[in-house]
CSV table of C-alpha atoms in Angstrom, one decimal:
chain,number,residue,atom,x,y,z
A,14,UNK,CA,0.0,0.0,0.0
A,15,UNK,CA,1.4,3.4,-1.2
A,16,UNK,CA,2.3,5.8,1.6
A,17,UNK,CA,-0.2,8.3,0.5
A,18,UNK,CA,-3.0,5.9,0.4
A,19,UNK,CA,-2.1,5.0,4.1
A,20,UNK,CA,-1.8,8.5,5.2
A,21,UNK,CA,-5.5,9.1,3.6
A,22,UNK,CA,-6.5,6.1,5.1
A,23,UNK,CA,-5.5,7.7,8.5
A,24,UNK,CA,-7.0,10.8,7.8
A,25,UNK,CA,-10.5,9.6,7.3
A,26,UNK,CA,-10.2,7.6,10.1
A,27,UNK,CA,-9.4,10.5,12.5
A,28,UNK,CA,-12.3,12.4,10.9
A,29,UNK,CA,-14.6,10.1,10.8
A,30,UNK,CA,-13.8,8.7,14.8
A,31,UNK,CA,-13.0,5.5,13.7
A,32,UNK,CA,-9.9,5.4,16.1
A,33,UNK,CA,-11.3,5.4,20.1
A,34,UNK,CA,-9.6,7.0,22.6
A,35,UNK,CA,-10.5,5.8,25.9
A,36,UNK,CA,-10.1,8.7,27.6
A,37,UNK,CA,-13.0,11.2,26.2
A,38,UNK,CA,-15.3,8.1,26.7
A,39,UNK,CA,-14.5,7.9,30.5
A,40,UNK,CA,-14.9,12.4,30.5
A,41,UNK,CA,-18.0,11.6,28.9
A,42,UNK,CA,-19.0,9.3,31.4
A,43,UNK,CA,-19.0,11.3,34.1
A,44,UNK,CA,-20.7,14.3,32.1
A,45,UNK,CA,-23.6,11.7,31.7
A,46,UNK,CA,-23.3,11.4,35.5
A,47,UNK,CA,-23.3,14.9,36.5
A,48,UNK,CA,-26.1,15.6,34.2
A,49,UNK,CA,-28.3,13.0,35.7
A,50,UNK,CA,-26.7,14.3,39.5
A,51,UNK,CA,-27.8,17.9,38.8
A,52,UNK,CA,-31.2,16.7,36.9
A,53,UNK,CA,-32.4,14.5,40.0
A,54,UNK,CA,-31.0,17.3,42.0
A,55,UNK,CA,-33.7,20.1,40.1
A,56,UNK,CA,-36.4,17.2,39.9
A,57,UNK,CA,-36.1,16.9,43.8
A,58,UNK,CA,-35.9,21.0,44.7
A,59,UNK,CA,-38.8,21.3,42.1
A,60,UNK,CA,-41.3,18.2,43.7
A,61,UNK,CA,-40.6,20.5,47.0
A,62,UNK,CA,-41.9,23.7,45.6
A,63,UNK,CA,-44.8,22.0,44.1
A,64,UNK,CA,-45.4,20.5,47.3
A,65,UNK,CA,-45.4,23.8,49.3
A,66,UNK,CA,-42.1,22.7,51.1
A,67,UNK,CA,-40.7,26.0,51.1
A,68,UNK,CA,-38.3,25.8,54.3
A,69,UNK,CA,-37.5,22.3,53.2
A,70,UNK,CA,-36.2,24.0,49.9
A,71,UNK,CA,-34.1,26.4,51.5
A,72,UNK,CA,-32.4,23.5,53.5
A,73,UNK,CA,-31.1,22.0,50.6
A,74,UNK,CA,-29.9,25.0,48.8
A,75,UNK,CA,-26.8,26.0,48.2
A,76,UNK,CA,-24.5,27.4,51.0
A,77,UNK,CA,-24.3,30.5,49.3
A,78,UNK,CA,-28.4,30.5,49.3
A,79,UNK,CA,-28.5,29.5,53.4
A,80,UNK,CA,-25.8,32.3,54.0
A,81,UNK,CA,-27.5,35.3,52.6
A,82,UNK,CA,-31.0,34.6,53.0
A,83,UNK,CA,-33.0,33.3,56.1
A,84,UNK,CA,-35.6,30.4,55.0
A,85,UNK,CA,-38.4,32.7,55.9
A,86,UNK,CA,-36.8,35.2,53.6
A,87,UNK,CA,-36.7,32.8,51.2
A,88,UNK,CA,-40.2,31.3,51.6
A,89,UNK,CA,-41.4,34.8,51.2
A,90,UNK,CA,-40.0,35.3,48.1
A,91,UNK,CA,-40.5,31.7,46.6
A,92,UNK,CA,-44.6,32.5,47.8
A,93,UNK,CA,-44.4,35.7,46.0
A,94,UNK,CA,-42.6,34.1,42.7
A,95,UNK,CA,-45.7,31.6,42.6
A,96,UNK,CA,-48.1,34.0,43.7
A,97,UNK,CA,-51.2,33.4,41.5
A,98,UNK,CA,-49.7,30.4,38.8
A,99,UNK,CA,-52.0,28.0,40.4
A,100,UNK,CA,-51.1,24.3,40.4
A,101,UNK,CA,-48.2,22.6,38.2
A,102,UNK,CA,-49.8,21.2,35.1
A,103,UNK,CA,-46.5,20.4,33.4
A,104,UNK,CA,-43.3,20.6,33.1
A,105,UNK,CA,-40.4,19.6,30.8
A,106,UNK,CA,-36.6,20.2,30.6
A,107,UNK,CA,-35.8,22.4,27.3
A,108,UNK,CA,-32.1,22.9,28.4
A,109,UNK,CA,-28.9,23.1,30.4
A,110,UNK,CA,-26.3,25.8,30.1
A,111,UNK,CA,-22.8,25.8,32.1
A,112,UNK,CA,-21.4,28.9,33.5
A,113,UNK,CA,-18.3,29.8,35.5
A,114,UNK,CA,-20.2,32.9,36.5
A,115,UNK,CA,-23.6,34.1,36.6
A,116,UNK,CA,-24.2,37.9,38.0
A,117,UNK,CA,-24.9,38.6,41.7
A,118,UNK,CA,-23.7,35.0,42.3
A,119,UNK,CA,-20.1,34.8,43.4
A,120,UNK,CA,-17.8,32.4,40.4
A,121,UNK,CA,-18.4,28.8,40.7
A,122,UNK,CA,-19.5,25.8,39.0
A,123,UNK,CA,-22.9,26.3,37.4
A,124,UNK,CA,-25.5,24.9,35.3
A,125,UNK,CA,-28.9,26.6,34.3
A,126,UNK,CA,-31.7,23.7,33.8
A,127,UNK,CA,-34.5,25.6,31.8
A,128,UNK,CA,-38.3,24.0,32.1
A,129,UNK,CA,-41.0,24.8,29.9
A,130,UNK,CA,-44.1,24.5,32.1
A,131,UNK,CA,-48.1,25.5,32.2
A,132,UNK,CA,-49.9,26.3,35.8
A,133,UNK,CA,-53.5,26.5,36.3
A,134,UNK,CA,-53.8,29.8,35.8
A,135,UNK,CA,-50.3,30.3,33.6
A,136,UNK,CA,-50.8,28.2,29.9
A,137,UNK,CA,-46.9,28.4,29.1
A,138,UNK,CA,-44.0,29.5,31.4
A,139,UNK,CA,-40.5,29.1,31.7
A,140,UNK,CA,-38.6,28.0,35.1
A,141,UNK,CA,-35.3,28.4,35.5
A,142,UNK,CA,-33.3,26.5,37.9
A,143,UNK,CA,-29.8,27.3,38.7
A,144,UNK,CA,-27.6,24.6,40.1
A,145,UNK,CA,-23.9,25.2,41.4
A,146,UNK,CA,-21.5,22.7,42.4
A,147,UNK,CA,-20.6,23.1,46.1
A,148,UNK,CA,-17.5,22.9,47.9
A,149,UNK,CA,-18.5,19.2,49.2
A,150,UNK,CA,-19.1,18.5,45.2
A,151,UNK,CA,-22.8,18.0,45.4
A,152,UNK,CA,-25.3,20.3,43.1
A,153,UNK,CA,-27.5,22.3,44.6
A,154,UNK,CA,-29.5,25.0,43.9
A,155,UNK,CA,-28.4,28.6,43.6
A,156,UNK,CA,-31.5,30.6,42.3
A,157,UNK,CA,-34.9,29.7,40.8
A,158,UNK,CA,-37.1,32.3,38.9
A,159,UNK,CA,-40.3,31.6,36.8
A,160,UNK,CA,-41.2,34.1,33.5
């Protein structure tokens, strides 16, 4: 085999992804694992708030969350967020967006999950749940809002 046709040979094959490298699969891996961590994570905060488990909420927020706000400040505002939406009809994750940074927030580890969802008394909304990684490693969440 001519030296060309081997070196084309090699080039399709590192195009195409014909040659594995074990090493993105295992960082893939744990991508898949984060992403289902922080998802269970948002799926848990969220059955709270439909559930009316304010202070529960704030308990398993993120340090940054408990240091700044008290959990009746934070029922207060959750209340006020929800004020009038009615019941949870549905809900469905649209997408996730990483950030090193997000504004008023001090730099971390984040990931924005971002619901489309319809209330009794809302027909289509959009929840936004912000996760940060902790200093233990476990997601939590960092800010919620609802448009």
């Amino acid at each position: 085999m001519s030296s060309i046709l081997k070196f084309i040979i090699l080039m399709m094959i590192s195009l195409t992804g014909f040659m594995v490298n074990p090493l993105p699969a295992v960082a893939e891996e744990v991508t898949v694992v984060e992403a289902d961590q922080q998802n269970q994570t948002a799926q848990d905060w969220l059955d709270l708030i439909d559930q009316t488990k304010y202070k529960e909420s704030w308990d398993v927020a993120s340090a940054d969350v408990r240091g700044n706000i008290t959990s009746d400040q934070w029922e207060n505002s959750i209340t006020s967020t929800l004020a009038g939406l009615g019941r949870r009809l549905t809900r469905g994750l649209d997408a996730r967006k990483e950030a090193s940074s997000k504004p008023g927030l001090p730099d971390g580890t984040y990931v924005d999950l971002i619901f489309s969802s319809s209330f009794a008394n809302k027909q289509q909304a959009v929840e936004t749940l912000t996760l940060v990684q902790d200093s233990d490693g476990i997601w939590r969440v960092a800010a919620y809002s609802i448009k």
